[in-house]
Structure formats: C-alpha cells, structure tokens
Short mmCIF file of C-alpha atoms in Angstrom, two decimals:
data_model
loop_
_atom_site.label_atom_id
_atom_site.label_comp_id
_atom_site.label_asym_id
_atom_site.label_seq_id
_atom_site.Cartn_x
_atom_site.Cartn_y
_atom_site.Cartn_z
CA UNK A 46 25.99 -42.79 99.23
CA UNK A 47 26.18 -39.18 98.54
CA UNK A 48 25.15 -37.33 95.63
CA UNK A 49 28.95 -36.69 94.98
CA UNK A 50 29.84 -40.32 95.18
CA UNK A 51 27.42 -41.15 93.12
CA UNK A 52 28.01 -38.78 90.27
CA UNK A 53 31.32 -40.39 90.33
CA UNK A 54 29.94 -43.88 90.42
CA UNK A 55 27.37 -42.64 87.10
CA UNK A 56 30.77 -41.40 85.32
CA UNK A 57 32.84 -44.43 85.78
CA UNK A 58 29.83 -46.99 84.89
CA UNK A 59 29.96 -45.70 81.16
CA UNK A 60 28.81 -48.92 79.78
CA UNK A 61 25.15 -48.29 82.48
CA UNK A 62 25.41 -44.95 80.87
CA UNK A 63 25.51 -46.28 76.82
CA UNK A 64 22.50 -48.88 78.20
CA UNK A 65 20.69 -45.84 79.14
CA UNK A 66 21.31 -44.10 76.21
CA UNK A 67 20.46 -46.78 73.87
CA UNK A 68 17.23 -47.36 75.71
CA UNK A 69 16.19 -43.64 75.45
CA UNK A 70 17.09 -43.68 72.00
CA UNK A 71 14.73 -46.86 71.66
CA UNK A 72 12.26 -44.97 73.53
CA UNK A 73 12.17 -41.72 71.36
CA UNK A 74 11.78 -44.24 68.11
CA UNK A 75 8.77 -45.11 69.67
CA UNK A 76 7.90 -41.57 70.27
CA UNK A 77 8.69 -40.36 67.02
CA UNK A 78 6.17 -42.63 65.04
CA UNK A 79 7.24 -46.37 64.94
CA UNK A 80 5.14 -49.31 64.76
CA UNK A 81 4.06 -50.13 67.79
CA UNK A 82 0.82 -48.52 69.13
CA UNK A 83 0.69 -46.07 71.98
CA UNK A 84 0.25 -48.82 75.14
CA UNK A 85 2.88 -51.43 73.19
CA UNK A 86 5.38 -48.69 74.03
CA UNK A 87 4.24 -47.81 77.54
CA UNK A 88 4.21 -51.52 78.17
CA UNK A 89 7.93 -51.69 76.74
CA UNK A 90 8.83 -48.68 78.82
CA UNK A 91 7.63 -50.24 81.98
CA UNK A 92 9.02 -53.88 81.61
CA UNK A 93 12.46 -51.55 80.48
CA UNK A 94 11.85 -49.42 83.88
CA UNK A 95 11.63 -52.56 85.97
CA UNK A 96 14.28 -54.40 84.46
CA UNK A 97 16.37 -51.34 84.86
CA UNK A 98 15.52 -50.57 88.36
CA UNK A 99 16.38 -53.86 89.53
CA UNK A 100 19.41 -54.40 87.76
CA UNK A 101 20.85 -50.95 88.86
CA UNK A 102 18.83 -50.29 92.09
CA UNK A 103 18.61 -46.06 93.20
CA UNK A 104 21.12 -45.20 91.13
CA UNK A 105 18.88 -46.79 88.43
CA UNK A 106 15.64 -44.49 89.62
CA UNK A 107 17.54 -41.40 89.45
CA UNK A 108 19.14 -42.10 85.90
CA UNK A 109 15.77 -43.27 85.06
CA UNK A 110 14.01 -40.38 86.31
CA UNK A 111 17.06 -38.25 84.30
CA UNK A 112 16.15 -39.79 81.33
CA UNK A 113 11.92 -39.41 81.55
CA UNK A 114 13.01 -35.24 82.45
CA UNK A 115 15.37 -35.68 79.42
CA UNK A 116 13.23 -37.65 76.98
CA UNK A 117 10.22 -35.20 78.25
CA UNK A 118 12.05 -31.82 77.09
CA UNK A 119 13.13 -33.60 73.88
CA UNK A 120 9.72 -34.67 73.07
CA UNK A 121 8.51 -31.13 73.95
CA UNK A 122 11.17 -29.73 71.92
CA UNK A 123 10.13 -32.29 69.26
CA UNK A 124 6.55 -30.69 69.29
CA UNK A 125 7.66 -27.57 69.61
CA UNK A 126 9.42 -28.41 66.39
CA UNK A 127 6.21 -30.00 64.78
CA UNK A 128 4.33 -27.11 65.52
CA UNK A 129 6.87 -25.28 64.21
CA UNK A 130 7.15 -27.37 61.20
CA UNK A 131 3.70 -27.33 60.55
CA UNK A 132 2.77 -23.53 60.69
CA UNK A 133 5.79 -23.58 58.26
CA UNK A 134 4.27 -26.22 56.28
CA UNK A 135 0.86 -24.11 56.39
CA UNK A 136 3.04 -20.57 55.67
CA UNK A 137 4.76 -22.64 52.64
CA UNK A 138 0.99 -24.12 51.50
CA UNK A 139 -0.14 -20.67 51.32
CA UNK A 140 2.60 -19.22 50.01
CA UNK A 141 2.59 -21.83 47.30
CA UNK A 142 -0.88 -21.73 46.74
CA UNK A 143 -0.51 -17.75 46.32
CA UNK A 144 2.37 -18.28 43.69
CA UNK A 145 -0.11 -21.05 42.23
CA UNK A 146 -2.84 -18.63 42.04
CA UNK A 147 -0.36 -15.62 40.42
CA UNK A 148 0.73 -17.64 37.86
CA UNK A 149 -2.93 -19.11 36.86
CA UNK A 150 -3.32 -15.26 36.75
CA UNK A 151 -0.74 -14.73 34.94
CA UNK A 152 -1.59 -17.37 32.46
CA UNK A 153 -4.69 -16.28 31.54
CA UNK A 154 -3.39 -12.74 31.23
CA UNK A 155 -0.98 -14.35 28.58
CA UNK A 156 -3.85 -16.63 27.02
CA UNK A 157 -5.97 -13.11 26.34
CA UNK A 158 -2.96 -11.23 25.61
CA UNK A 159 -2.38 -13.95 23.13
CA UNK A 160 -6.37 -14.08 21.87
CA UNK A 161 -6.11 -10.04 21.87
CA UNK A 162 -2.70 -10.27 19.77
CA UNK A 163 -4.27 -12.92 17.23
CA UNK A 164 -7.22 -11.15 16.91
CA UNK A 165 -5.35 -7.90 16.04
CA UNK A 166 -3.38 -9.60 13.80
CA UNK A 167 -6.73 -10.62 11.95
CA UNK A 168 -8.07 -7.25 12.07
CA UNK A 169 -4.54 -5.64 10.55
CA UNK A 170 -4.79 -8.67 7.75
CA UNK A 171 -8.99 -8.33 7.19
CA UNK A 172 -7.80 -4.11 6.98
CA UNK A 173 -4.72 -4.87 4.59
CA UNK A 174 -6.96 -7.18 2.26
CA UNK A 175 -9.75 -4.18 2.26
CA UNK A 176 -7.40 -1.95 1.56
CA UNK A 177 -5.90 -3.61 -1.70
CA UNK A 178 -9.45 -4.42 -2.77
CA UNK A 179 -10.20 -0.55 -2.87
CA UNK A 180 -6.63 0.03 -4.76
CA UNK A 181 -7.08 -2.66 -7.01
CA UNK A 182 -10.90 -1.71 -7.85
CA UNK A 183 -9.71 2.18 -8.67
CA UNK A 184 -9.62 2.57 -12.22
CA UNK A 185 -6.65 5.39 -11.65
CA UNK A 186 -2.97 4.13 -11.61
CA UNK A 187 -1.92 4.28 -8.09
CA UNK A 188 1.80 3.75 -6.74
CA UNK A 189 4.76 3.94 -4.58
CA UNK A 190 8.09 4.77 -6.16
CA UNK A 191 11.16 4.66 -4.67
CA UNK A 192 13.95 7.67 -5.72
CA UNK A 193 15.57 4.56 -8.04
CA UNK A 194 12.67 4.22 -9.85
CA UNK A 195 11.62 1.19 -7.98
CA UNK A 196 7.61 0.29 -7.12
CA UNK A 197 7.56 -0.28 -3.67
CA UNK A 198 3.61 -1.12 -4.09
CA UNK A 199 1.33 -0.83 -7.18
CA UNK A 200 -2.24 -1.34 -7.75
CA UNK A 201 -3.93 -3.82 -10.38
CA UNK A 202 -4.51 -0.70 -12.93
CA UNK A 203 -0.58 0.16 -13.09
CA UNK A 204 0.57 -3.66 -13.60
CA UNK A 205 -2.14 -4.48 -16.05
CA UNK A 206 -1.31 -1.12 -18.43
CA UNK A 207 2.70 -3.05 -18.10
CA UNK A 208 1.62 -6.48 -19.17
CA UNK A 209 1.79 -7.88 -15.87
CA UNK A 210 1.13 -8.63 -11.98
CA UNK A 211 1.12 -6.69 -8.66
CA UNK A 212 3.62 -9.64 -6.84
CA UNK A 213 6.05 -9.04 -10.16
CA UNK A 214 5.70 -5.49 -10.80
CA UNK A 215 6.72 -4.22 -7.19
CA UNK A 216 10.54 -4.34 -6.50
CA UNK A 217 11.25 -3.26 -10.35
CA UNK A 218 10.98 -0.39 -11.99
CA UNK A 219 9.43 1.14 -15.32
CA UNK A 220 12.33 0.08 -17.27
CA UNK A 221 11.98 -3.44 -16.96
CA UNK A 222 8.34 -3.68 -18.83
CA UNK A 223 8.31 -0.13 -20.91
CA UNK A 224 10.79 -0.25 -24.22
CA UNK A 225 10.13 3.70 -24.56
CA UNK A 226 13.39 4.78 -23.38
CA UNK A 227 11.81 8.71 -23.46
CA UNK A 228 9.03 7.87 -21.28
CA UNK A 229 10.89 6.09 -18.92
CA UNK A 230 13.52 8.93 -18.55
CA UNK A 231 10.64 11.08 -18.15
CA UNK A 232 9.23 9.60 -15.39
CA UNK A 233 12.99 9.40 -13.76
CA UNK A 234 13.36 12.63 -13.55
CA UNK A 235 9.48 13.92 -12.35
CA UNK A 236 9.63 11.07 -9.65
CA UNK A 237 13.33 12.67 -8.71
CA UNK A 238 12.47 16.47 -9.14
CA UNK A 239 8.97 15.86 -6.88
CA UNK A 240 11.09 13.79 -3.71
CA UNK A 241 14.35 16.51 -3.82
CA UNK A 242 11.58 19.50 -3.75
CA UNK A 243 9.08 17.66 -1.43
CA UNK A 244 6.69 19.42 -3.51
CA UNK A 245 3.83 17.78 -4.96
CA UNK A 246 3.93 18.09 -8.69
CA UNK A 247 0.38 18.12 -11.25
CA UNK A 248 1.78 16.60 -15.25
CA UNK A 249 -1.68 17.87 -17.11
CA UNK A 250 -1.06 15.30 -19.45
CA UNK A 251 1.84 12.41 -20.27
CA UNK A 252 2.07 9.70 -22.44
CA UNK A 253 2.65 5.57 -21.24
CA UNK A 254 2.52 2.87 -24.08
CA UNK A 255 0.70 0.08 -23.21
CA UNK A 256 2.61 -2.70 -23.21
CA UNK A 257 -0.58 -5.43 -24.42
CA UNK A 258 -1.58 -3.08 -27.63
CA UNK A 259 1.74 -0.93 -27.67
CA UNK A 260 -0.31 1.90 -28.20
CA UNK A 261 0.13 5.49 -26.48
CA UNK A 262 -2.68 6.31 -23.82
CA UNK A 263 -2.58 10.02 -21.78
CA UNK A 264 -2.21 10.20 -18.06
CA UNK A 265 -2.81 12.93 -16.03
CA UNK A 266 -0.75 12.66 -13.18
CA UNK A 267 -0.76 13.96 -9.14
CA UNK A 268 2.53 13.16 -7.28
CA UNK A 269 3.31 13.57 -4.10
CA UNK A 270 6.21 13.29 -1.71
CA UNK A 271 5.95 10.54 1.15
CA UNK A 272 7.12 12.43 4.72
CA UNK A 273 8.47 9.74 7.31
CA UNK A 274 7.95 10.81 10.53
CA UNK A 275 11.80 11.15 10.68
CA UNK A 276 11.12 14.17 8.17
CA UNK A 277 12.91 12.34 5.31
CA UNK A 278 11.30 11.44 1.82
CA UNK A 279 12.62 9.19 0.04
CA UNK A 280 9.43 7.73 -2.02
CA UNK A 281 6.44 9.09 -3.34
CA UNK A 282 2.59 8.82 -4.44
CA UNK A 283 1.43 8.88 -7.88
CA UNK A 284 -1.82 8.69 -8.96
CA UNK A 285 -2.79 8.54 -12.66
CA UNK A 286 -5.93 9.17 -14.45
CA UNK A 287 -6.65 7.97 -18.00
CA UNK A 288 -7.39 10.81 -20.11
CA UNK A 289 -6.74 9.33 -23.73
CA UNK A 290 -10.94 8.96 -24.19
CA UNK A 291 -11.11 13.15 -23.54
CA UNK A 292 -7.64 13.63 -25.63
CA UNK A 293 -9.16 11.85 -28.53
CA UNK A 294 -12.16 14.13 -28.04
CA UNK A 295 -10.57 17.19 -27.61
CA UNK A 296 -8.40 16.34 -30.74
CA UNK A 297 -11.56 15.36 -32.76
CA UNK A 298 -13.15 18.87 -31.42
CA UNK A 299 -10.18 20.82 -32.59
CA UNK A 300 -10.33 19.19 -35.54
CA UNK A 301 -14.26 20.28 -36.24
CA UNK A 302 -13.28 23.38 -35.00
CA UNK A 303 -10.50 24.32 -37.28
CA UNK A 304 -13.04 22.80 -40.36
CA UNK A 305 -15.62 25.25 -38.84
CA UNK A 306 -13.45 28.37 -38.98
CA UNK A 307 -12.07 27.52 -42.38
CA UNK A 308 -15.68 26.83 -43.44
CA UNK A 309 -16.72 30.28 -42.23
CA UNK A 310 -13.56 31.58 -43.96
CA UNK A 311 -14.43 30.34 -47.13
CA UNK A 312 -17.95 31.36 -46.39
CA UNK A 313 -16.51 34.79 -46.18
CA UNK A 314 -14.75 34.43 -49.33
CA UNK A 315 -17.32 33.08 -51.09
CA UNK A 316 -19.73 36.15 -49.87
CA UNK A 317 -17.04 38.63 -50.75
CA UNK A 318 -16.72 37.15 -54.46
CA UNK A 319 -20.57 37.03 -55.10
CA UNK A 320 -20.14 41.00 -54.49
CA UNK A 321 -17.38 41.33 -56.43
CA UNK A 322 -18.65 39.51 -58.93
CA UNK A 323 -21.88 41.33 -59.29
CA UNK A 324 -20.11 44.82 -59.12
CA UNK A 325 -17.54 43.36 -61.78
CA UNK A 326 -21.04 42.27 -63.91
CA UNK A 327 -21.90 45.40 -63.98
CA UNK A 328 -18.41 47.18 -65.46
CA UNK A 329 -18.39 44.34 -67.55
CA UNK A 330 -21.89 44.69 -68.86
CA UNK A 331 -20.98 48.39 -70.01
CA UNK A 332 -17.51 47.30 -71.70
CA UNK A 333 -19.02 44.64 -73.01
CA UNK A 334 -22.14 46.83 -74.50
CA UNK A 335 -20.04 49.52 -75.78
CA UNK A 336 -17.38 46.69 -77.40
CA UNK A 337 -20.71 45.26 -79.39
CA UNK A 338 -21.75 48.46 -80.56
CA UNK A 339 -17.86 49.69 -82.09
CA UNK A 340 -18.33 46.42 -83.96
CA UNK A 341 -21.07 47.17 -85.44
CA UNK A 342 -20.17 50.94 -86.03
CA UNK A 343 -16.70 49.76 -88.15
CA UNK A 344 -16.45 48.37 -90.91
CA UNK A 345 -15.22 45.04 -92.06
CA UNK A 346 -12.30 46.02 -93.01
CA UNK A 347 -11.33 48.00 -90.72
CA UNK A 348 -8.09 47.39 -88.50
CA UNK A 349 -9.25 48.83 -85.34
CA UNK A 350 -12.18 45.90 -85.36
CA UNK A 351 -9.41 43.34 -84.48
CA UNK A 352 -8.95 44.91 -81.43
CA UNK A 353 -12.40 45.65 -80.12
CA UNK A 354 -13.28 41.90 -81.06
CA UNK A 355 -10.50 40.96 -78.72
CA UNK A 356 -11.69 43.23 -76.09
CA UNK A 357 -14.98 41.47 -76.27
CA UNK A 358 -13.64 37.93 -76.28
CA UNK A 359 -11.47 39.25 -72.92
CA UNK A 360 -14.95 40.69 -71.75
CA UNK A 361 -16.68 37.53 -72.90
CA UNK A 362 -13.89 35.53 -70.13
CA UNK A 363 -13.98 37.59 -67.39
CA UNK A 364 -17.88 37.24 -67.37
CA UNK A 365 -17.10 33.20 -67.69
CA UNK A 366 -14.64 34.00 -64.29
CA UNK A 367 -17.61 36.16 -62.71
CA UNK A 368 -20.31 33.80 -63.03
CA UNK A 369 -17.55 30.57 -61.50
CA UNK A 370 -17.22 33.64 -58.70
CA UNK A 371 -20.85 33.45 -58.17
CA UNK A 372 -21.02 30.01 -58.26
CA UNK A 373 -18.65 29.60 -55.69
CA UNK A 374 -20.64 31.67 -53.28
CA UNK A 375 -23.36 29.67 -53.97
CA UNK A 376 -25.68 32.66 -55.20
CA UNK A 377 -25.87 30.80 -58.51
CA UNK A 378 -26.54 26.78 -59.69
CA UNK A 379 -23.36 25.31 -61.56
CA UNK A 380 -24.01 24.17 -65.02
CA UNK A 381 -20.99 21.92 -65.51
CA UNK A 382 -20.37 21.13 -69.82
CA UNK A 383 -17.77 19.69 -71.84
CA UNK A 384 -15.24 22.38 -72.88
CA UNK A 385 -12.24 21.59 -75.03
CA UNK A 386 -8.98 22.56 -73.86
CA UNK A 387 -7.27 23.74 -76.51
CA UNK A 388 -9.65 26.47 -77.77
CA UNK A 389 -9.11 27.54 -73.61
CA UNK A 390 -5.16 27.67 -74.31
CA UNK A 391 -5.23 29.50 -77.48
CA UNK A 392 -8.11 32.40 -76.26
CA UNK A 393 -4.73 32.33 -72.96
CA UNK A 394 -2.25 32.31 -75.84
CA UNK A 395 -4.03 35.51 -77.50
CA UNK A 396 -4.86 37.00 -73.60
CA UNK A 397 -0.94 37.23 -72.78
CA UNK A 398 -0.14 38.06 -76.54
#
C-alpha cells in the first residue's frame, strides 16, 4: 500500500488507534514508577510488541515504531521535567533553608534583644530603688509639687514630719495632713510665685507643724522650677533643711545677749552711782557738819533749831540713799536690818511738809 493509503487506513481503524493509545499509556505507567521492575516492563513491552505486530502486521510496525519515537520524546520530556523539577526542588531547598537560617537569625536577634531589654529594665529598677534609698536616707525634706499643690514624689523626711507614708502622701497636697490653714496658704503661693517666675526662690526660714507632736519646727527652704524639655514648668523642687536646733540657739543667744547688754547697762549705772554717791558724800558731809555745829551754837529754845534739826534728819536720809547707791554698785557690803515703816512714812510726811 502506499503511505497515503495507509494514513487513511490508520484514520479509519480508530478503535487500532485507542488500542495503541491505551497500550502507550500502560507503557508510560510503567515508565513513570509503577510496580513492576525494570525487565517486568521490557518483558510486557515485548510480548505487547509481538502481539501487536501480528495482529496488525506493517501497519502495526510503523504505529509501533510511532509510538517508541512518541513514548521516547515524552519520556525525555518527562526527564527533562525531573531535572527540571529537581534543580527547582534544590533552588526551593536552598531557598528554604536560607529563609530557615534568616529567621533562626532573626530569632536570636529577638531572644538578645529581649535579654538586652530585661536586663535594662533591671538596671532602670536596681537605679530607681538606689535612687529612693539616697532620697529617703537625706535628712532634708525633698519634693515635687505640682502648681495645685499636689506631691508628685516625696521623700521619707517630708511624709514622716505629716504623720504619714511616701505611697499616701504623693498625689495630695499639704492641705490634706497640715490643719495650719496660714502655712498651707503660704506654701500655695511660694510654690505658685517660684513656677510663674521660673526663678528659683531661697525662704531663710519658715515654719511647718509637725503633725506627730503638733509643734512648730523652722525650714529653710531652696525651690526651684522644673524645665521640660518642651520649655514649660509646671512643677518644682523643694528642698528643706531643719533649722529649729540653730533657731532655738540663736533665740537662746539673743536672749544671753540682751541679759549681757542690760547687765553691762546696769553695770554702768551702778558705776555711775558709786561716783555720784561719793561726790554727794562729800556735799553731804559738809551740810551735815555745819547742820551739827548750828545745833550746838543755838539755844534750846530757839526757833531756828527746828529747822536745822530737820535739815540734818534730810541730811541724815540722803546719806541712808547714798550708801543704798553704793551698795548697788557693789563698792560697799549690804547690811540688811529690820526698819519699821511707819517712822519711814512720817520722816516722808515731814520731807514733803
């Protein structure tokens, strides 16, 4: 036959055509990995080639020989494919095995970001627990006020002289523990003058009651505005130093010292009398010497001895008054003695007669 007639014999014998098909799709199952080993499926192809052949004769050796060139490109496309497949499997590996390896990476940049961020967080907590020991230890009241009045953080010192704790103290304000309505206005208005002026302001001395003894103790006080980095204040820094220990001195002193200067005053006096006194001695002695002698000179009866005995008795007094002079200035020892009052008031009666 010729080729042409037997082209058209292949497309009209569409059931020899299915056969074939079905038997190349049996043979590329066996290609593609069944069961059967590698001879069990050249054995199968063979007995399939012979039994082919004879049923279907040339035309059977060239569709045969179709198929083999057929099944050969497929299977070369198939391992084309494999390759293919596997350098795509190997790409994907790697590629996988990259991403593996980033995000091991990656986690153990977290897991020492997360170490470095713990340990930070101990070192801020260890710094904030330091730093309230040093507050707390200060003897000097140290806090933060707010321009309400409000203690936005307060060391042991402040709460104890207010009867109470650091955790209850800040978030209130000196009204809530001090009854001295003065004081606490006081404050008000130094803790609002010092944040409107963002000046810092020196008090030399103020007054807090103590609310366990509700006794008065003296401050001196430093306060200072708080700048934000904003450039606003709105709270400030007061420290406090107890000065009541060198008020109560300084009273005490200025006490002594005003005894001292009176004591040198009367020291002064007293000086000043003695010389009076001894120059007043003196007039007195010659008064009191001539008086003596004009009584003796008149007589008894005479009325001009009244007098002169008078002027004695007056001299007699004042020499009484100069020697309590002289005792005052210590130049002379007191000699204290009964006196009776009334003979006093009637030698006074006579005096202003």
């Amino acid at each position: 036959k010729t080729p042409a007639q037997k082209i058209a014999a292949l497309q009209n014998n569409r059931k020899v055509r299915d056969k074939l098909a079905r038997k190349l799709d049996d043979i590329t199952s066996l290609e593609m990995g069944t069961l059967f080993s590698r001879e069990e499926r050249l054995i199968n192809a063979r007995a399939t080639s012979k039994i082919f052949i004879a049923s279907t004769g040339l035309l059977g050796i060239l569709l045969l020989s179709a198929a083999f060139l057929g099944l050969q490109h497929q299977l070369k496309k198939r391992r084309m494919a494999e390759v293919q497949l596997r350098n795509i499997s190997d790409e994907s590996e790697s590629h996988v095995a990259q991403r593996v390896s980033q995000f091991q990476e990656i986690n153990r940049n977290l897991i020492m970001e997360a170490v470095r961020r713990e340990q930070a967080e101990e070192d801020v907590q260890q710094q904030r627990e330091f730093l309230r020991l040093v507050i707390d230890t200060d003897p000097n009241l140290i806090f933060v006020k707010g321009w309400d009045g409000t203690f936005m953080l307060a060391n042991r010192a402040t709460a104890e002289i207010y009867g109470t704790t650091v955790e209850d103290l800040v978030g209130k304000s000196d009204a809530d523990f001090n009854k001295d309505q003065e004081e606490v206005e006081h404050f008000r208005q130094d803790d609002q003058a010092v944040i409107a002026s963002r000046k810092a302001k020196l008090i030399v001395e103020e007054s807090v009651t103590d609310a366990r003894t509700g006794e008065k103790r003296w401050f001196q006080t430093y306060k200072v505005p708080l700048v934000t980095s904003g450039n606003s204040v709105s709270n400030l820094l007061g420290v406090s130093t107890d000065i009541t220990s060198r008020k109560l001195a300084e009273e005490e002193l200025t006490q002594t010292q005003e005894q001292l200067v009176q004591s040198q005053k009367m020291d002064a006096i007293g000086r000043l009398a003695g010389g009076l006194a001894h120059d007043f001695n003196n007039i007195l002695g010659v008064i009191l010497g001539y008086g003596e002698q004009a009584l003796q000179t008149l007589g008894q009866e005479a009325i001009e001895r009244r007098y002169v005995h008078r002027m004695v008795d007056a001299g007699n007094r004042a020499a009484r008054l100069m020697q309590q002079l002289l005792a005052f200035s210590r130049k002379q020892v007191l000699q204290p003695r009964v006196i009776n009052l009334n003979d006093v008031i009637k030698d006074i009666e006579q005096l202003l007669e």
